[in-house]
Amino acid sequence: MANWVTGKVIEAKFWTDALFSLVIEAPIKPFTAGQYAKLALEIEGERVQRAYSYVNAPSDNRLEFYFVIVPGGKLSPQLAKLKPNDTLQITDEAAGFFVLDEIPECKNLWMLSTGTAIGPFLSILQEGKDLARFDNIILLHAVRFAKDLSYLPLMKTLEQQFHGKVKVVTVVSREQCSNSLHGRVPALIESHALENAVGVTLSPDTCHVMLCGNPEMVRDTREMLKNSHGMVKHLRRKPGHISSEQYW
């Protein structure tokens, strides 16, 4: 059963009208980069809770979470109203297996995300552990509009920090942007535009793909990788090439 502790908001950042991040401090147990916690508020006498991935590295005690306001949602609109010194509830123990320990040996690691699902990848890269085994790490963030690339400055900083090992790709689907690919992730894989953009071939012999985002993207991308590249879902009992986490 989850053990809830009180967290205090120390920073609230609005990126757009619908996207925001909260930085909180709370007495949590150690977690592994890529994992998530549950956050909750008491709303009309009921504890309303949802799972959210850590954006921060486990070594950073400033706990950061990235949100989209869901129209008509119970929790996200209320979280968006929080200000510094306000409190919320958080599970003290993280969960989830979307972590590097679960990734088999490979030369090239692809991190493909949509929307707020960029979070676990930022946590993994900011922590920086167990990355030496990869020749290339492709970090992709797909959004609707360029303004939704909230963490692009951090992504670019990580790209520089790893001296070419990390290759950042942004994808914008609802408008044309000079520095981003345009369209949906599955289509960019089918056309080889994604591979051409980073100069790395998507091959089951050398690559593993981590997918994190909305269920439609995860499903369609997984099918595309299966049909066009012969890649299959990774399971502990049956190793494969694709690991995934859906964001709702």
Coordinates of C-alpha atoms in Angstrom, one line a residue:
M1 CA 0.0 0.0 0.0
A2 CA 1.3 3.5 -0.9
N3 CA 2.8 5.6 1.9
W4 CA 1.9 9.2 1.3
V5 CA 4.1 12.1 2.5
T6 CA 3.7 15.8 2.2
G7 CA 5.5 17.7 -0.4
K8 CA 6.0 21.5 -0.5
V9 CA 6.0 23.4 -3.8
I10 CA 9.2 25.5 -4.1
E11 CA 8.7 26.6 -7.7
A12 CA 5.8 26.7 -10.2
K13 CA 6.7 27.3 -13.9
F14 CA 4.1 27.9 -16.7
W15 CA 5.6 27.2 -20.1
T16 CA 2.3 27.8 -22.1
D17 CA -1.3 28.1 -21.1
A18 CA -1.6 24.4 -20.9
L19 CA 1.9 23.2 -19.9
F20 CA 3.6 23.7 -16.5
S21 CA 6.1 22.2 -14.2
L22 CA 6.2 22.0 -10.4
V23 CA 9.4 21.7 -8.3
I24 CA 8.8 20.3 -4.9
E25 CA 10.7 19.1 -1.9
A26 CA 9.5 16.0 0.0
P27 CA 11.0 13.3 2.2
I28 CA 10.9 10.5 -0.5
K29 CA 13.0 7.3 -0.7
P30 CA 15.7 7.0 -3.4
F31 CA 14.4 6.3 -6.9
T32 CA 15.8 5.2 -10.2
A33 CA 15.9 7.5 -13.2
G34 CA 12.9 6.8 -15.4
Q35 CA 10.5 5.9 -12.5
Y36 CA 7.4 7.7 -11.5
A37 CA 5.6 8.7 -8.3
K38 CA 1.9 9.4 -7.5
L39 CA 0.8 12.9 -6.7
A40 CA -2.4 13.7 -5.0
L41 CA -4.6 16.5 -3.7
E42 CA -7.6 16.4 -1.4
I43 CA -10.5 17.6 -3.6
E44 CA -14.0 17.8 -2.1
G45 CA -13.0 15.3 0.6
E46 CA -11.5 12.9 -1.8
R47 CA -7.9 12.1 -2.5
V48 CA -7.4 12.5 -6.3
Q49 CA -4.2 10.9 -7.5
R50 CA -2.3 10.4 -10.7
A51 CA 1.1 8.9 -11.7
Y52 CA 3.8 11.3 -12.9
S53 CA 7.4 10.7 -13.9
Y54 CA 10.3 12.4 -12.3
V55 CA 12.0 14.9 -14.6
N56 CA 14.9 15.5 -12.2
A57 CA 17.9 13.2 -11.7
P58 CA 17.6 11.0 -8.6
S59 CA 20.7 12.8 -7.2
D60 CA 18.8 16.1 -7.3
N61 CA 16.6 16.7 -4.2
R62 CA 14.6 19.3 -6.1
L63 CA 11.8 17.0 -7.4
E64 CA 10.4 18.1 -10.7
F65 CA 7.3 17.1 -12.6
Y66 CA 5.9 18.2 -16.0
F67 CA 2.2 18.5 -16.6
V68 CA -0.4 19.2 -19.2
I69 CA -3.7 20.7 -18.1
V70 CA -6.4 18.1 -19.1
P71 CA -9.6 20.0 -19.9
G72 CA -12.2 18.8 -17.5
G73 CA -9.6 16.8 -15.6
K74 CA -10.0 16.3 -11.8
L75 CA -6.3 16.8 -10.8
S76 CA -4.2 18.7 -13.3
P77 CA -6.3 21.9 -13.3
Q78 CA -5.9 22.0 -9.5
L79 CA -2.2 21.3 -9.6
A80 CA -1.8 24.2 -12.0
K81 CA -3.2 26.5 -9.3
L82 CA -0.5 25.6 -6.8
K83 CA 2.0 28.3 -5.7
P84 CA 5.3 28.2 -3.8
N85 CA 4.7 27.0 -0.2
D86 CA 1.5 25.2 -1.1
T87 CA 1.5 21.5 -0.3
L88 CA 0.4 18.3 -2.0
Q89 CA 0.8 14.6 -1.3
I90 CA 3.4 12.3 -2.9
T91 CA 4.1 8.6 -2.6
D92 CA 7.5 8.2 -0.9
E93 CA 8.4 5.2 -3.0
A94 CA 8.8 5.4 -6.8
A95 CA 7.6 2.7 -9.2
G96 CA 8.0 1.6 -12.8
F97 CA 10.4 -0.4 -14.9
F98 CA 11.1 2.2 -17.6
V99 CA 14.8 2.3 -16.5
L100 CA 18.1 1.6 -18.1
D101 CA 18.6 -1.5 -16.0
E102 CA 15.9 -3.1 -18.1
I103 CA 17.5 -2.2 -21.5
P104 CA 19.5 -5.0 -23.1
E105 CA 23.0 -4.4 -24.6
C106 CA 22.9 -2.4 -27.8
K107 CA 25.0 0.2 -29.6
N108 CA 22.3 2.8 -30.2
L109 CA 19.5 3.8 -27.8
W110 CA 16.5 5.7 -29.2
M111 CA 14.4 7.7 -26.7
L112 CA 11.2 8.7 -28.5
S113 CA 8.7 10.8 -26.6
T114 CA 5.6 13.0 -27.1
G115 CA 4.4 15.8 -24.9
T116 CA 5.0 15.6 -21.2
A117 CA 6.5 12.1 -21.6
I118 CA 9.9 13.6 -22.2
G119 CA 10.2 13.6 -18.4
P120 CA 11.7 10.1 -17.8
F121 CA 14.3 10.6 -20.5
L122 CA 15.4 13.9 -19.0
S123 CA 15.8 12.2 -15.6
I124 CA 17.9 9.4 -17.1
L125 CA 20.2 11.8 -19.1
Q126 CA 20.6 14.3 -16.2
E127 CA 21.6 11.4 -13.9
G128 CA 24.1 10.3 -16.6
K129 CA 24.8 6.8 -15.2
D130 CA 25.1 3.6 -17.3
L131 CA 25.3 5.6 -20.5
A132 CA 28.9 4.7 -21.5
R133 CA 27.7 1.4 -23.1
F134 CA 25.9 3.2 -25.9
D135 CA 27.6 4.7 -28.9
N136 CA 24.6 7.0 -29.7
I137 CA 21.6 8.1 -27.8
I138 CA 18.9 9.7 -29.9
L139 CA 16.5 11.9 -27.8
L140 CA 13.4 12.8 -29.7
H141 CA 10.6 15.1 -28.4
A142 CA 7.4 15.3 -30.5
V143 CA 4.9 18.1 -29.9
R144 CA 2.1 19.8 -31.7
F145 CA 3.6 23.4 -31.8
A146 CA 7.1 24.7 -31.3
K147 CA 6.0 26.6 -28.2
D148 CA 5.4 23.2 -26.5
L149 CA 9.1 22.3 -26.6
S150 CA 9.4 23.4 -22.9
Y151 CA 12.7 21.6 -22.2
L152 CA 14.5 22.3 -25.4
P153 CA 17.2 24.4 -23.7
L154 CA 17.9 21.5 -21.3
M155 CA 17.9 19.0 -24.2
K156 CA 20.5 21.2 -26.0
T157 CA 22.6 21.5 -22.9
L158 CA 22.6 17.7 -22.5
E159 CA 23.6 17.3 -26.2
Q160 CA 26.6 19.5 -25.6
Q161 CA 27.4 17.9 -22.3
F162 CA 27.7 14.4 -23.9
H163 CA 29.9 15.7 -26.8
G164 CA 28.0 14.1 -29.7
K165 CA 26.8 10.9 -28.0
V166 CA 23.3 12.5 -27.5
K167 CA 21.6 13.6 -30.6
V168 CA 18.5 15.8 -30.1
V169 CA 15.6 15.7 -32.5
T170 CA 12.4 17.7 -32.3
V171 CA 9.3 17.0 -34.2
V172 CA 6.4 19.4 -34.6
S173 CA 3.2 18.1 -36.1
R174 CA 0.9 21.2 -36.5
E175 CA 3.2 23.8 -38.0
Q176 CA 6.4 23.9 -40.1
C177 CA 9.6 24.8 -38.1
S178 CA 13.0 25.2 -39.7
N179 CA 14.8 23.3 -37.0
S180 CA 12.3 20.5 -36.5
L181 CA 11.0 17.5 -38.4
H182 CA 7.4 17.8 -39.4
G183 CA 4.7 15.1 -39.0
R184 CA 4.0 12.0 -36.9
V185 CA 6.8 9.8 -35.5
P186 CA 5.6 6.6 -37.2
A187 CA 5.6 8.3 -40.6
L188 CA 9.1 9.7 -40.0
I189 CA 10.3 6.2 -39.3
E190 CA 8.5 4.8 -42.4
S191 CA 10.1 7.5 -44.6
H192 CA 13.5 7.1 -43.0
A193 CA 13.5 10.8 -42.3
L194 CA 14.3 10.3 -38.7
E195 CA 17.3 8.0 -39.4
N196 CA 18.5 10.5 -42.0
A197 CA 18.2 13.4 -39.6
V198 CA 20.6 11.8 -37.1
G199 CA 22.8 9.7 -39.3
V200 CA 22.0 6.5 -37.4
T201 CA 20.3 3.4 -38.9
L202 CA 17.4 1.8 -37.0
S203 CA 18.3 -1.8 -37.0
P204 CA 17.3 -4.7 -34.6
D205 CA 21.0 -5.7 -34.7
T206 CA 22.3 -2.5 -33.1
C207 CA 19.4 -0.6 -31.6
H208 CA 16.9 -0.5 -28.8
V209 CA 13.9 1.9 -28.8
M210 CA 12.3 3.4 -25.7
L211 CA 8.8 4.8 -26.4
C212 CA 7.1 7.1 -24.0
G213 CA 4.0 9.1 -24.7
N214 CA 0.3 8.9 -25.7
P215 CA -1.1 5.4 -26.3
E216 CA -1.7 6.1 -30.0
M217 CA 1.9 7.1 -30.7
V218 CA 3.2 4.2 -28.7
R219 CA 1.0 1.7 -30.5
D220 CA 1.5 3.1 -34.0
T221 CA 5.3 3.5 -33.6
R222 CA 5.6 -0.1 -32.2
E223 CA 3.7 -1.4 -35.2
M224 CA 5.8 0.6 -37.6
L225 CA 9.0 -0.7 -36.1
K226 CA 7.7 -4.2 -36.2
N227 CA 6.5 -4.1 -39.8
S228 CA 9.3 -2.0 -41.4
H229 CA 12.3 -2.9 -39.2
G230 CA 11.6 -6.3 -37.8
M231 CA 11.7 -5.0 -34.2
V232 CA 9.7 -6.6 -31.5
K233 CA 8.5 -5.8 -27.9
H234 CA 11.1 -6.4 -25.2
L235 CA 10.2 -8.7 -22.4
R236 CA 12.3 -10.0 -19.5
R237 CA 11.6 -13.6 -20.5
K238 CA 11.9 -12.8 -24.2
P239 CA 14.4 -10.1 -25.1
G240 CA 13.4 -7.7 -27.9
H241 CA 14.1 -4.2 -29.2
I242 CA 11.2 -2.0 -28.0
S243 CA 10.4 -0.9 -24.4
S244 CA 7.4 1.4 -23.9
E245 CA 5.5 3.4 -21.3
Q246 CA 2.1 5.0 -22.0
Y247 CA 1.2 8.3 -20.4
W248 CA -2.4 7.6 -19.7

